PDB file of C-alpha atoms in Angstrom:
ATOM      1  CA  MET F   1     -26.248 -76.245   6.922  1.00 48.00           C
ATOM      2  CA  ALA F   2     -24.960 -74.615   3.707  1.00 54.00           C
ATOM      3  CA  TRP F   3     -22.505 -76.244   1.374  1.00 50.00           C
ATOM      4  CA  PRO F   4     -19.040 -74.767   1.597  1.00 53.00           C
ATOM      5  CA  LYS F   5     -18.066 -72.717  -1.405  1.00 53.00           C
ATOM      6  CA  THR F   6     -15.118 -74.309  -3.203  1.00 55.00           C
ATOM      7  CA  SER F   7     -14.626 -71.752  -5.965  1.00 53.00           C
ATOM      8  CA  THR F   8     -16.160 -68.731  -7.635  1.00 55.00           C
ATOM      9  CA  ARG F   9     -15.801 -68.091 -11.338  1.00 55.00           C
ATOM     10  CA  LYS F  10     -16.600 -64.911 -13.183  1.00 53.00           C
ATOM     11  CA  TYR F  11     -17.620 -65.260 -16.827  1.00 49.00           C
ATOM     12  CA  VAL F  12     -17.487 -62.439 -19.336  1.00 49.00           C
ATOM     13  CA  ILE F  13     -19.357 -63.043 -22.559  1.00 50.00           C
ATOM     14  CA  THR F  14     -18.172 -61.153 -25.598  1.00 53.00           C
ATOM     15  CA  LEU F  15     -20.359 -61.273 -28.659  1.00 52.00           C
ATOM     16  CA  ALA F  16     -18.481 -61.936 -31.860  1.00 58.00           C
ATOM     17  CA  LYS F  17     -17.561 -58.874 -33.853  1.00 70.00           C
ATOM     18  CA  ILE F  18     -18.762 -58.711 -37.404  1.00 82.00           C
ATOM     19  CA  VAL F  19     -16.507 -60.290 -39.985  1.00 86.00           C
ATOM     20  CA  ARG F  20     -16.881 -59.289 -43.597  1.00 89.00           C
ATOM     21  CA  GLN F  21     -16.636 -62.321 -45.819  1.00 93.00           C
ATOM     22  CA  ILE F  22     -14.456 -60.387 -48.240  1.00 94.00           C
ATOM     23  CA  ASP F  23     -11.960 -59.892 -45.380  1.00 95.00           C
ATOM     24  CA  ALA F  24     -11.887 -63.649 -44.706  1.00 95.00           C
ATOM     25  CA  LEU F  25     -11.451 -64.368 -48.419  1.00 96.00           C
ATOM     26  CA  SER F  26      -8.667 -61.762 -48.642  1.00 96.00           C
ATOM     27  CA  ALA F  27      -6.876 -63.318 -45.647  1.00 97.00           C
ATOM     28  CA  VAL F  28      -6.963 -66.747 -47.323  1.00 97.00           C
ATOM     29  CA  ILE F  29      -5.763 -65.308 -50.663  1.00 97.00           C
ATOM     30  CA  GLN F  30      -2.880 -63.469 -48.982  1.00 97.00           C
ATOM     31  CA  ALA F  31      -1.799 -66.537 -47.014  1.00 97.00           C
ATOM     32  CA  VAL F  32      -1.875 -68.803 -50.095  1.00 97.00           C
ATOM     33  CA  SER F  33      -0.086 -66.265 -52.292  1.00 97.00           C
ATOM     34  CA  LYS F  34       2.628 -65.654 -49.700  1.00 97.00           C
ATOM     35  CA  ALA F  35       3.191 -69.355 -48.952  1.00 97.00           C
ATOM     36  CA  THR F  36       3.236 -70.539 -52.573  1.00 97.00           C
ATOM     37  CA  GLY F  37       4.551 -67.503 -54.441  1.00 96.00           C
ATOM     38  CA  CYS F  38       1.723 -68.076 -56.932  1.00 96.00           C
ATOM     39  CA  LYS F  39      -0.638 -65.502 -58.359  1.00 94.00           C
ATOM     40  CA  VAL F  40      -4.211 -65.906 -57.092  1.00 95.00           C
ATOM     41  CA  TYR F  41      -6.822 -64.756 -59.569  1.00 93.00           C
ATOM     42  CA  SER F  42     -10.197 -63.777 -58.195  1.00 82.00           C
ATOM     43  CA  ASP F  43     -11.787 -63.453 -61.606  1.00 72.00           C
ATOM     44  CA  GLU F  44     -11.788 -66.210 -64.143  1.00 71.00           C
ATOM     45  CA  VAL F  45      -9.139 -65.442 -66.725  1.00 72.00           C
ATOM     46  CA  LEU F  46      -9.669 -67.794 -69.630  1.00 73.00           C
ATOM     47  CA  GLU F  47      -6.461 -67.095 -71.519  1.00 78.00           C
ATOM     48  CA  LYS F  48      -2.882 -66.032 -70.947  1.00 81.00           C
ATOM     49  CA  PHE F  49      -2.707 -66.642 -67.226  1.00 87.00           C
ATOM     50  CA  LYS F  50       0.706 -67.484 -65.879  1.00 90.00           C
ATOM     51  CA  LYS F  51       1.126 -70.945 -64.344  1.00 93.00           C
ATOM     52  CA  PRO F  52       1.431 -72.043 -61.643  1.00 96.00           C
ATOM     53  CA  CYS F  53      -1.530 -70.118 -60.271  1.00 95.00           C
ATOM     54  CA  PHE F  54      -4.720 -70.350 -58.276  1.00 96.00           C
ATOM     55  CA  PHE F  55      -8.219 -69.205 -59.071  1.00 95.00           C
ATOM     56  CA  VAL F  56     -10.474 -68.493 -56.137  1.00 96.00           C
ATOM     57  CA  SER F  57     -14.234 -68.498 -55.733  1.00 95.00           C
ATOM     58  CA  ALA F  58     -16.443 -68.346 -52.674  1.00 96.00           C
ATOM     59  CA  SER F  59     -19.959 -69.162 -51.592  1.00 96.00           C
ATOM     60  CA  SER F  60     -21.640 -68.571 -48.266  1.00 96.00           C
ATOM     61  CA  ARG F  61     -24.571 -69.510 -46.094  1.00 96.00           C
ATOM     62  CA  MET F  62     -26.158 -67.573 -43.235  1.00 94.00           C
ATOM     63  CA  THR F  63     -28.593 -69.001 -40.692  1.00 94.00           C
ATOM     64  CA  PRO F  64     -30.161 -67.111 -37.767  1.00 91.00           C
ATOM     65  CA  TYR F  65     -28.828 -68.639 -34.557  1.00 87.00           C
ATOM     66  CA  THR F  66     -30.488 -66.436 -31.927  1.00 86.00           C
ATOM     67  CA  ASP F  67     -32.044 -62.967 -32.001  1.00 84.00           C
ATOM     68  CA  ASN F  68     -28.578 -61.465 -31.632  1.00 83.00           C
ATOM     69  CA  VAL F  69     -26.328 -63.969 -33.390  1.00 87.00           C
ATOM     70  CA  VAL F  70     -26.151 -65.464 -36.875  1.00 89.00           C
ATOM     71  CA  GLU F  71     -24.277 -68.549 -37.943  1.00 93.00           C
ATOM     72  CA  LYS F  72     -22.298 -68.121 -41.144  1.00 94.00           C
ATOM     73  CA  GLU F  73     -20.361 -70.530 -43.276  1.00 96.00           C
ATOM     74  CA  LEU F  74     -17.906 -69.375 -45.907  1.00 97.00           C
ATOM     75  CA  THR F  75     -16.756 -71.964 -48.431  1.00 98.00           C
ATOM     76  CA  ILE F  76     -13.660 -71.025 -50.419  1.00 97.00           C
ATOM     77  CA  ALA F  77     -12.631 -73.002 -53.493  1.00 97.00           C
ATOM     78  CA  LEU F  78      -8.998 -72.720 -54.581  1.00 97.00           C
ATOM     79  CA  THR F  79      -8.341 -74.134 -58.039  1.00 96.00           C
ATOM     80  CA  TYR F  80      -4.674 -74.820 -58.758  1.00 97.00           C
ATOM     81  CA  PHE F  81      -3.178 -74.907 -62.246  1.00 94.00           C
ATOM     82  CA  PRO F  82       0.374 -76.311 -62.200  1.00 95.00           C
ATOM     83  CA  ARG F  83       3.042 -75.728 -64.825  1.00 94.00           C
ATOM     84  CA  ASP F  84       2.657 -78.154 -67.721  1.00 92.00           C
ATOM     85  CA  ASN F  85       5.728 -80.117 -66.640  1.00 95.00           C
ATOM     86  CA  GLU F  86       4.503 -80.345 -62.995  1.00 95.00           C
ATOM     87  CA  LYS F  87       1.214 -82.172 -63.566  1.00 93.00           C
ATOM     88  CA  ASN F  88       1.953 -85.043 -61.215  1.00 94.00           C
ATOM     89  CA  GLU F  89       0.920 -86.473 -57.881  1.00 94.00           C
ATOM     90  CA  ILE F  90       3.953 -85.092 -56.049  1.00 95.00           C
ATOM     91  CA  THR F  91       3.106 -81.523 -57.059  1.00 96.00           C
ATOM     92  CA  TYR F  92      -0.577 -81.924 -56.171  1.00 96.00           C
ATOM     93  CA  LEU F  93       0.099 -83.486 -52.773  1.00 96.00           C
ATOM     94  CA  GLY F  94       2.702 -80.822 -52.029  1.00 97.00           C
ATOM     95  CA  ILE F  95       0.106 -78.101 -52.615  1.00 97.00           C
ATOM     96  CA  VAL F  96      -2.532 -79.967 -50.583  1.00 97.00           C
ATOM     97  CA  ASP F  97      -0.085 -80.443 -47.692  1.00 97.00           C
ATOM     98  CA  LEU F  98       0.878 -76.780 -47.777  1.00 97.00           C
ATOM     99  CA  ILE F  99      -2.734 -75.556 -47.740  1.00 97.00           C
ATOM    100  CA  GLN F 100      -3.661 -78.002 -44.980  1.00 97.00           C
ATOM    101  CA  ARG F 101      -0.761 -76.712 -42.877  1.00 97.00           C
ATOM    102  CA  LEU F 102      -1.700 -73.091 -43.574  1.00 97.00           C
ATOM    103  CA  PHE F 103      -5.271 -73.582 -42.407  1.00 96.00           C
ATOM    104  CA  GLN F 104      -5.027 -76.588 -40.110  1.00 94.00           C
ATOM    105  CA  SER F 105      -6.781 -74.789 -37.291  1.00 88.00           C
ATOM    106  CA  GLY F 106      -8.013 -71.531 -38.785  1.00 95.00           C
ATOM    107  CA  VAL F 107      -7.281 -68.154 -40.267  1.00 96.00           C
ATOM    108  CA  GLN F 108      -6.687 -64.734 -38.704  1.00 95.00           C
ATOM    109  CA  VAL F 109      -9.193 -62.173 -39.992  1.00 94.00           C
ATOM    110  CA  GLY F 110      -8.618 -58.758 -38.469  1.00 90.00           C
ATOM    111  CA  ASP F 111      -8.809 -59.182 -34.692  1.00 88.00           C
ATOM    112  CA  ARG F 112     -10.728 -62.475 -34.946  1.00 91.00           C
ATOM    113  CA  TYR F 113      -9.466 -65.968 -35.476  1.00 93.00           C
ATOM    114  CA  LEU F 114     -11.856 -68.094 -37.516  1.00 95.00           C
ATOM    115  CA  HIS F 115     -11.582 -71.848 -37.186  1.00 95.00           C
ATOM    116  CA  VAL F 116     -11.548 -74.012 -40.282  1.00 96.00           C
ATOM    117  CA  GLU F 117     -14.002 -76.884 -40.273  1.00 96.00           C
ATOM    118  CA  SER F 118     -12.487 -78.766 -43.181  1.00 96.00           C
ATOM    119  CA  VAL F 119      -9.980 -78.674 -46.037  1.00 97.00           C
ATOM    120  CA  GLU F 120     -10.823 -81.076 -48.861  1.00 97.00           C
ATOM    121  CA  ASP F 121      -9.179 -81.666 -52.215  1.00 96.00           C
ATOM    122  CA  ASP F 122     -10.325 -83.119 -55.510  1.00 96.00           C
ATOM    123  CA  ARG F 123      -9.145 -83.306 -59.111  1.00 95.00           C
ATOM    124  CA  THR F 124     -11.012 -81.878 -62.053  1.00 91.00           C
ATOM    125  CA  GLY F 125     -10.461 -81.268 -65.752  1.00 88.00           C
ATOM    126  CA  GLU F 126     -10.498 -83.607 -68.733  1.00 90.00           C
ATOM    127  CA  GLU F 127      -7.195 -85.128 -67.686  1.00 90.00           C
ATOM    128  CA  GLN F 128      -7.802 -84.784 -63.924  1.00 91.00           C
ATOM    129  CA  ASP F 129      -4.867 -82.364 -63.928  1.00 91.00           C
ATOM    130  CA  ILE F 130      -6.465 -79.431 -62.124  1.00 93.00           C
ATOM    131  CA  LEU F 131      -6.443 -79.486 -58.321  1.00 97.00           C
ATOM    132  CA  GLN F 132      -9.353 -77.999 -56.416  1.00 97.00           C
ATOM    133  CA  VAL F 133      -9.083 -77.420 -52.660  1.00 98.00           C
ATOM    134  CA  THR F 134     -12.175 -76.433 -50.691  1.00 98.00           C
ATOM    135  CA  ILE F 135     -11.897 -74.682 -47.322  1.00 98.00           C
ATOM    136  CA  VAL F 136     -14.986 -74.443 -45.092  1.00 97.00           C
ATOM    137  CA  ILE F 137     -14.994 -71.726 -42.429  1.00 97.00           C
ATOM    138  CA  PRO F 138     -18.011 -71.597 -40.076  1.00 95.00           C
ATOM    139  CA  PHE F 139     -18.358 -68.730 -37.617  1.00 91.00           C
ATOM    140  CA  LEU F 140     -20.844 -66.870 -35.440  1.00 89.00           C
ATOM    141  CA  GLU F 141     -21.293 -63.144 -35.422  1.00 86.00           C
ATOM    142  CA  GLN F 142     -23.397 -60.507 -33.791  1.00 84.00           C
ATOM    143  CA  VAL F 143     -26.488 -59.304 -35.650  1.00 83.00           C
ATOM    144  CA  GLU F 144     -26.275 -55.727 -36.835  1.00 77.00           C
ATOM    145  CA  LYS F 145     -29.328 -53.957 -35.450  1.00 73.00           C
ATOM    146  CA  PRO F 146     -30.751 -51.090 -37.503  1.00 69.00           C
ATOM    147  CA  ALA F 147     -29.942 -47.620 -36.161  1.00 68.00           C
ATOM    148  CA  GLY F 148     -33.024 -45.984 -34.697  1.00 64.00           C
ATOM    149  CA  GLY F 149     -34.982 -49.234 -34.982  1.00 59.00           C
ATOM    150  CA  ASN F 150     -37.376 -50.616 -32.416  1.00 61.00           C
ATOM    151  CA  VAL F 151     -34.741 -52.895 -30.970  1.00 57.00           C
ATOM    152  CA  GLU F 152     -34.136 -52.680 -27.247  1.00 61.00           C
ATOM    153  CA  ILE F 153     -30.522 -53.260 -26.273  1.00 57.00           C
ATOM    154  CA  MET F 154     -29.821 -54.921 -22.938  1.00 60.00           C
ATOM    155  CA  GLY F 155     -27.982 -52.551 -20.638  1.00 62.00           C
ATOM    156  CA  GLU F 156     -26.298 -54.704 -18.031  1.00 66.00           C
ATOM    157  CA  VAL F 157     -26.551 -58.231 -16.694  1.00 65.00           C
ATOM    158  CA  GLU F 158     -24.835 -59.580 -13.616  1.00 66.00           C
ATOM    159  CA  LEU F 159     -23.918 -63.232 -13.305  1.00 65.00           C
ATOM    160  CA  ASN F 160     -21.954 -64.970 -10.552  1.00 64.00           C
ATOM    161  CA  ILE F 161     -21.549 -68.708 -10.553  1.00 65.00           C
ATOM    162  CA  HIS F 162     -20.571 -70.444  -7.336  1.00 57.00           C
ATOM    163  CA  THR F 163     -19.277 -73.992  -7.450  1.00 58.00           C
ATOM    164  CA  ILE F 164     -20.240 -75.907  -4.347  1.00 56.00           C
ATOM    165  CA  SER F 165     -19.129 -79.120  -2.768  1.00 53.00           C
ATOM    166  CA  ASN F 166     -21.495 -82.043  -3.255  1.00 53.00           C
ATOM    167  CA  LYS F 167     -20.693 -83.521   0.148  1.00 52.00           C
ATOM    168  CA  GLN F 168     -23.435 -81.600   1.897  1.00 53.00           C
ATOM    169  CA  ARG F 169     -26.958 -80.505   1.041  1.00 54.00           C
ATOM    170  CA  ARG F 170     -27.508 -77.581  -1.242  1.00 53.00           C
ATOM    171  CA  THR F 171     -29.369 -74.520   0.023  1.00 53.00           C
ATOM    172  CA  ALA F 172     -30.957 -71.667  -1.876  1.00 49.00           C
ATOM    173  CA  GLU F 173     -28.088 -69.442  -0.755  1.00 51.00           C
ATOM    174  CA  ASP F 174     -25.642 -71.583  -2.746  1.00 51.00           C
ATOM    175  CA  GLU F 175     -27.441 -70.854  -6.028  1.00 52.00           C
ATOM    176  CA  LYS F 176     -26.094 -67.372  -6.764  1.00 52.00           C
ATOM    177  CA  TRP F 177     -25.204 -65.903 -10.137  1.00 49.00           C
ATOM    178  CA  ASN F 178     -23.386 -62.623 -10.429  1.00 54.00           C
ATOM    179  CA  SER F 179     -21.317 -61.317 -13.265  1.00 58.00           C
ATOM    180  CA  LYS F 180     -21.381 -58.201 -15.374  1.00 60.00           C
ATOM    181  CA  ILE F 181     -22.088 -57.933 -19.069  1.00 61.00           C
ATOM    182  CA  ASP F 182     -22.329 -54.422 -20.445  1.00 59.00           C
ATOM    183  CA  SER F 183     -21.193 -52.324 -23.390  1.00 56.00           C
ATOM    184  CA  GLY F 184     -17.642 -52.405 -22.030  1.00 56.00           C
ATOM    185  CA  THR F 185     -17.472 -56.208 -22.222  1.00 54.00           C
ATOM    186  CA  ILE F 186     -19.304 -56.630 -25.507  1.00 53.00           C
TER     187      ILE F 186
END
């Protein structure tokens, strides 16, 4: 006797499109600039910068995850310089709160939404009057295969998953997988 089928689910797997780190950094810069009205400098300007402002820097890490996917982590450091008369805890916490709200779950980068793993703040400078906020954005993306390389691309895979009742014995017929993954779903 076969188990009665209680539901059938079809899964479509879409590999993550490639995200350029500069696009993620630009999305963060735009969001911070728009929300605060402050200039965000990407290069270190040692003199004559207008306060309040942010300076931004980034570092990244890439680790192979599978043959077709890499794990990346983009760490963005936002350094905030307040006006001289606004060097106080209220100003710093206001900026931290604003940045945490902006990126509390992630950031839109093109047609992808990247989740934020953490937003951390610290103080730096001789007088501890410079705020530094670090945003960590991990994400997975598809590996770019070289054109004309010796890499074989999978054409199509079918996968059906049947959920069965556990009240009766399982038979081989109940263990079916069928779904479709092809260039149209990737």
